[in-house]
Coordinates of C-alpha atoms and ligand atoms in Angstrom, one line a residue:
M1 CA 26.0 -5.4 16.4
E2 CA 29.8 -5.0 15.1
K3 CA 30.5 -4.1 11.8
R4 CA 33.0 -6.0 9.4
A5 CA 34.5 -6.8 6.7
E6 CA 32.9 -5.2 3.5
L7 CA 31.2 -8.0 1.5
Y8 CA 30.0 -6.2 -1.4
S9 CA 30.5 -2.4 -3.1
G10 CA 27.6 -1.5 -5.2
K11 CA 27.0 2.1 -7.0
A12 CA 25.3 3.1 -4.9
K13 CA 25.4 1.0 -1.2
S14 CA 28.0 -1.0 0.1
V15 CA 27.3 -4.4 2.5
Y16 CA 29.0 -5.2 5.0
E17 CA 29.3 -8.1 7.0
T18 CA 28.6 -8.0 11.0
D19 CA 28.8 -10.2 14.2
E20 CA 26.2 -12.1 13.4
Q21 CA 25.5 -14.3 10.6
D22 CA 21.7 -13.7 10.0
F23 CA 22.3 -9.7 9.8
L24 CA 24.3 -7.5 7.3
I25 CA 25.0 -4.1 7.6
L26 CA 23.5 -1.3 4.4
E27 CA 25.4 1.9 3.7
F28 CA 23.5 4.5 1.5
R29 CA 26.5 6.3 -0.4
N30 CA 26.5 9.4 -2.5
D31 CA 27.6 7.9 -5.1
T32 CA 24.7 7.8 -8.3
S33 CA 24.6 6.1 -10.9
A34 CA 22.7 5.8 -14.4
F35 CA 22.4 4.3 -17.3
D36 CA 24.2 1.0 -15.9
G37 CA 27.7 3.5 -14.6
E38 CA 27.9 5.0 -17.6
K39 CA 26.8 9.0 -15.4
V40 CA 28.0 8.9 -12.4
D41 CA 28.1 11.5 -9.2
Q42 CA 28.2 11.9 -5.9
L43 CA 25.0 14.7 -4.4
E44 CA 26.1 15.9 -1.0
R45 CA 23.2 14.3 0.9
K46 CA 21.5 11.4 -1.1
G47 CA 23.2 8.8 1.5
M48 CA 21.5 10.4 4.3
V49 CA 18.4 10.7 1.9
N50 CA 18.0 7.5 0.5
N51 CA 18.8 5.6 3.8
K52 CA 15.9 7.5 5.7
F53 CA 13.4 7.7 3.2
N54 CA 13.9 3.6 2.9
A55 CA 13.7 2.6 6.2
F56 CA 10.6 5.2 6.1
I57 CA 8.8 3.1 2.9
M58 CA 9.8 -0.3 4.5
T59 CA 8.4 0.3 7.8
K60 CA 4.9 1.2 6.1
L61 CA 5.5 -1.7 3.5
K62 CA 5.8 -4.3 6.6
E63 CA 2.9 -2.6 8.7
A64 CA 0.9 -3.8 5.6
G65 CA 2.7 -7.3 5.1
V66 CA 4.7 -7.0 3.0
P67 CA 8.1 -9.0 4.5
T68 CA 11.4 -6.8 3.9
H69 CA 15.0 -7.3 4.5
F70 CA 14.4 -3.7 6.4
E71 CA 15.6 -4.1 9.7
R72 CA 16.3 -0.8 11.6
L73 CA 18.0 2.6 10.9
L74 CA 21.9 2.2 12.4
S75 CA 23.1 6.2 12.4
D76 CA 22.3 8.1 9.0
Q77 CA 23.6 6.2 6.2
E78 CA 23.7 2.6 7.5
S79 CA 20.5 0.5 8.0
L80 CA 20.4 -3.6 9.8
V81 CA 19.2 -5.5 7.4
K82 CA 18.5 -9.5 6.8
R83 CA 21.0 -11.5 4.9
M84 CA 20.5 -12.9 2.4
E85 CA 20.7 -14.7 -1.2
M86 CA 18.9 -12.3 -4.1
L87 CA 17.1 -13.6 -6.6
P88 CA 19.1 -11.7 -10.1
V89 CA 16.2 -10.3 -11.3
E90 CA 14.3 -6.8 -11.1
C91 CA 10.8 -6.1 -11.0
V92 CA 9.1 -3.0 -12.7
V93 CA 5.2 -2.5 -11.9
R94 CA 4.5 0.5 -14.5
N95 CA 1.2 3.0 -13.4
I96 CA 2.0 5.5 -15.7
S97 CA 3.9 5.0 -19.2
A98 CA 8.0 7.0 -19.1
G99 CA 11.4 5.9 -19.5
S100 CA 11.7 2.7 -20.8
L101 CA 8.9 1.5 -22.2
C102 CA 8.3 5.0 -24.1
R103 CA 11.9 3.8 -25.7
R104 CA 10.9 0.6 -26.4
L105 CA 7.4 0.7 -27.6
G106 CA 7.6 4.7 -29.2
V107 CA 4.5 5.1 -26.6
A108 CA 4.1 9.1 -25.4
E109 CA 4.8 9.6 -22.3
G110 CA 2.5 10.3 -19.2
Q111 CA -0.7 7.6 -20.4
E112 CA -2.5 5.5 -17.6
L113 CA -1.6 2.7 -18.2
N114 CA -4.7 0.5 -16.8
P115 CA -4.0 -2.2 -16.0
P116 CA -0.7 -2.1 -14.4
T117 CA 1.6 -3.7 -16.5
F118 CA 4.7 -6.6 -14.7
E119 CA 8.0 -6.4 -16.5
L120 CA 11.3 -8.7 -15.5
F121 CA 14.7 -7.5 -15.9
L122 CA 17.9 -9.6 -15.5
K123 CA 20.8 -8.0 -13.2
N124 CA 23.4 -7.3 -15.7
D125 CA 24.9 -4.1 -15.9
A126 CA 27.6 -5.5 -18.5
L127 CA 23.9 -7.2 -20.8
H128 CA 22.1 -3.1 -20.1
D129 CA 19.9 -5.4 -17.1
P130 CA 18.3 -7.2 -21.2
M131 CA 14.3 -7.4 -19.6
V132 CA 13.6 -11.2 -19.4
N133 CA 9.9 -12.7 -19.2
E134 CA 8.7 -15.6 -16.6
S135 CA 10.0 -18.8 -19.1
L136 CA 13.2 -17.5 -19.3
V137 CA 13.6 -17.3 -15.4
E138 CA 12.5 -20.8 -15.0
T139 CA 13.9 -22.6 -17.7
F140 CA 17.8 -20.6 -15.7
G141 CA 16.7 -20.8 -12.7
W142 CA 16.8 -17.6 -11.1
A143 CA 14.1 -18.8 -9.6
T144 CA 12.2 -20.8 -9.4
K145 CA 8.1 -20.9 -10.9
E146 CA 6.9 -20.8 -6.9
Q147 CA 9.8 -17.7 -5.8
L148 CA 8.8 -15.3 -8.6
A149 CA 5.0 -16.0 -8.2
R150 CA 5.4 -14.9 -4.5
A151 CA 7.6 -11.9 -5.9
K152 CA 5.6 -10.5 -8.4
E153 CA 2.7 -11.0 -5.9
L154 CA 4.5 -8.7 -3.2
T155 CA 4.9 -6.3 -6.3
Y156 CA 1.4 -5.7 -7.4
K157 CA 1.0 -5.9 -2.7
V158 CA 3.2 -2.8 -2.8
N159 CA 1.2 -0.8 -5.6
D160 CA -1.6 -0.8 -3.6
V161 CA 0.3 -0.1 -0.8
L162 CA 2.8 2.8 -1.6
K163 CA 0.1 4.0 -4.9
K164 CA -1.9 5.5 -2.5
L165 CA 0.7 6.8 0.0
F166 CA 2.2 9.1 -2.3
D167 CA -0.7 10.1 -3.2
D168 CA -2.4 11.4 0.1
A169 CA 1.1 13.3 -0.9
G170 CA 0.1 15.2 -4.1
I171 CA 2.5 12.8 -5.8
L172 CA 2.3 10.0 -8.4
L173 CA 3.4 6.7 -8.1
V174 CA 4.9 6.5 -12.0
D175 CA 6.9 3.5 -12.3
Y176 CA 9.3 1.1 -9.7
K177 CA 11.7 -1.4 -9.7
L178 CA 11.7 -4.0 -7.0
E179 CA 14.4 -6.6 -5.9
F180 CA 14.2 -9.5 -3.7
G181 CA 15.9 -12.4 -1.8
L182 CA 15.2 -15.5 0.2
F183 CA 15.6 -15.6 4.2
K184 CA 15.2 -18.4 5.3
G185 CA 13.5 -20.2 2.2
E186 CA 11.0 -16.8 2.4
V187 CA 11.2 -14.2 -0.1
V188 CA 11.7 -11.0 1.1
L189 CA 11.6 -7.7 0.0
G190 CA 15.4 -6.5 -0.4
D191 CA 17.5 -4.2 -1.6
E192 CA 15.9 -0.3 -1.3
F193 CA 12.9 1.9 -2.0
S194 CA 14.0 6.0 -3.0
P195 CA 13.3 8.1 -5.2
D196 CA 16.8 6.4 -6.5
G197 CA 14.9 3.1 -8.4
C198 CA 11.6 4.8 -8.9
R199 CA 9.6 7.2 -10.8
L200 CA 7.7 9.9 -9.1
W201 CA 5.5 12.9 -10.3
D202 CA 3.8 16.0 -8.6
K203 CA 0.3 15.5 -9.2
A204 CA -0.6 18.8 -9.5
T205 CA 2.6 19.9 -11.9
R206 CA 3.6 16.8 -13.1
N207 CA 7.2 17.8 -12.5
K208 CA 9.9 14.8 -12.1
L209 CA 10.9 14.4 -8.9
D210 CA 13.1 11.1 -9.1
K211 CA 16.5 10.1 -10.1
D212 CA 15.1 11.3 -13.7
R213 CA 16.5 14.6 -12.7
F214 CA 20.2 13.4 -12.5
R215 CA 19.5 12.0 -15.7
Q216 CA 17.7 14.0 -17.5
G217 CA 20.3 16.6 -15.5
L218 CA 17.8 18.8 -14.6
G219 CA 19.4 19.2 -11.1
G220 CA 17.8 19.8 -7.6
V221 CA 17.9 15.9 -7.3
V222 CA 19.0 15.7 -3.2
E223 CA 15.8 19.2 -3.0
A224 CA 13.3 17.3 -5.6
Y225 CA 14.1 13.9 -2.9
E226 CA 14.2 15.9 0.5
E227 CA 10.5 18.0 -1.0
V228 CA 8.8 14.2 -1.4
G229 CA 10.0 12.9 1.4
R230 CA 8.9 16.4 3.9
R231 CA 5.1 15.5 1.6
L232 CA 5.2 11.9 3.5
G233 CA 6.6 13.7 6.6
I234 CA 9.7 12.2 6.8
Q235 CA 12.6 13.8 9.4
F236 CA 15.6 13.7 7.6
D237 CA 18.0 15.3 10.5
Ligands
TMP301 P1 12.6 2.2 -17.7 O1 11.9 3.2 -17.4 O2 14.4 2.7 -17.8 O3 13.0 1.0 -17.4 O4 12.8 1.6 -15.0 C1 12.1 1.4 -15.2 C2 11.7 1.7 -13.2 O5 12.9 1.2 -12.3 C3 12.4 3.8 -13.2 O6 11.3 3.4 -11.9 C4 14.3 3.3 -13.0 C5 13.3 2.5 -12.2 N1 15.0 0.7 -12.8 C6 16.1 0.9 -11.8 O7 15.6 1.6 -10.8 N2 17.2 0.3 -11.8 C7 17.3 -0.5 -13.2 O8 18.1 -1.1 -13.3 C8 15.8 0.0 -13.8 C9 15.8 -1.6 -15.7 C10 14.7 -0.2 -13.4
LIG302 N1 20.5 2.9 -11.5 C1 21.0 1.6 -12.7 C2 22.0 3.0 -13.2 O1 22.8 2.8 -12.4 C3 20.4 2.1 -13.6 C4 19.8 3.2 -13.8 O2 19.1 4.5 -12.8 O3 20.0 4.2 -14.8 O4 23.4 2.6 -14.1

């Protein structure tokens, strides 16, 4: 597999073409951003930690029957993935109230949400990823009704698999964001699953073990990600 030109550079990952039309290389960088790119920093080891974290989770999801773009790890900071046409929406499931849900609705943080909520956001930093709904997604053609229904079904399936996986490691899966794409017409999970895109709390202490440590300036960001990984049995080096 030969690495070719850079296709796209996001806030924390870069995407490269390869000598095979159907595959891309994802590079997980140490760059970390929050608040739609307003707060940025470089965190040592984060690219490697998130790359290996994502590989572990995507493999678990694939084993559970969730189609994902992940093919294999290529190096500490690179993974091979399927080339997809991404749907420009983010699917968010919440099991416990936190973050923008609390800000928007005046709900206290830490309440169990039963049933878990499902929200959609448009991927657009300039507009601060506004919340959208299924009607808007269909009307503006961001996804068809069928594609969105499949993405929603897979997003809930991910919840069933990962809530248990984290719970067994003494961690609460508070919420998470997923992005889907189309690969040869099929809705497939893309982007990444790492502590950059979800909230994870220690079950006993409710200590934050995710990107909220960065957003809130709590320190020990990568250390917390590695602690989660260690509890899941991920080998970082
Ligand atoms: P929120 O509380 O800010 O709406 O975020 C909910 C979850 O989704 C949280 O785990 C962070 C994640 N998320 C991202 O990773 N990127 C995003 O752009 C958004 C809107 C949410
Ligand atoms: N990842 C997004 C950003 O860089 C949102 C966030 O995590 O706060 O702004």
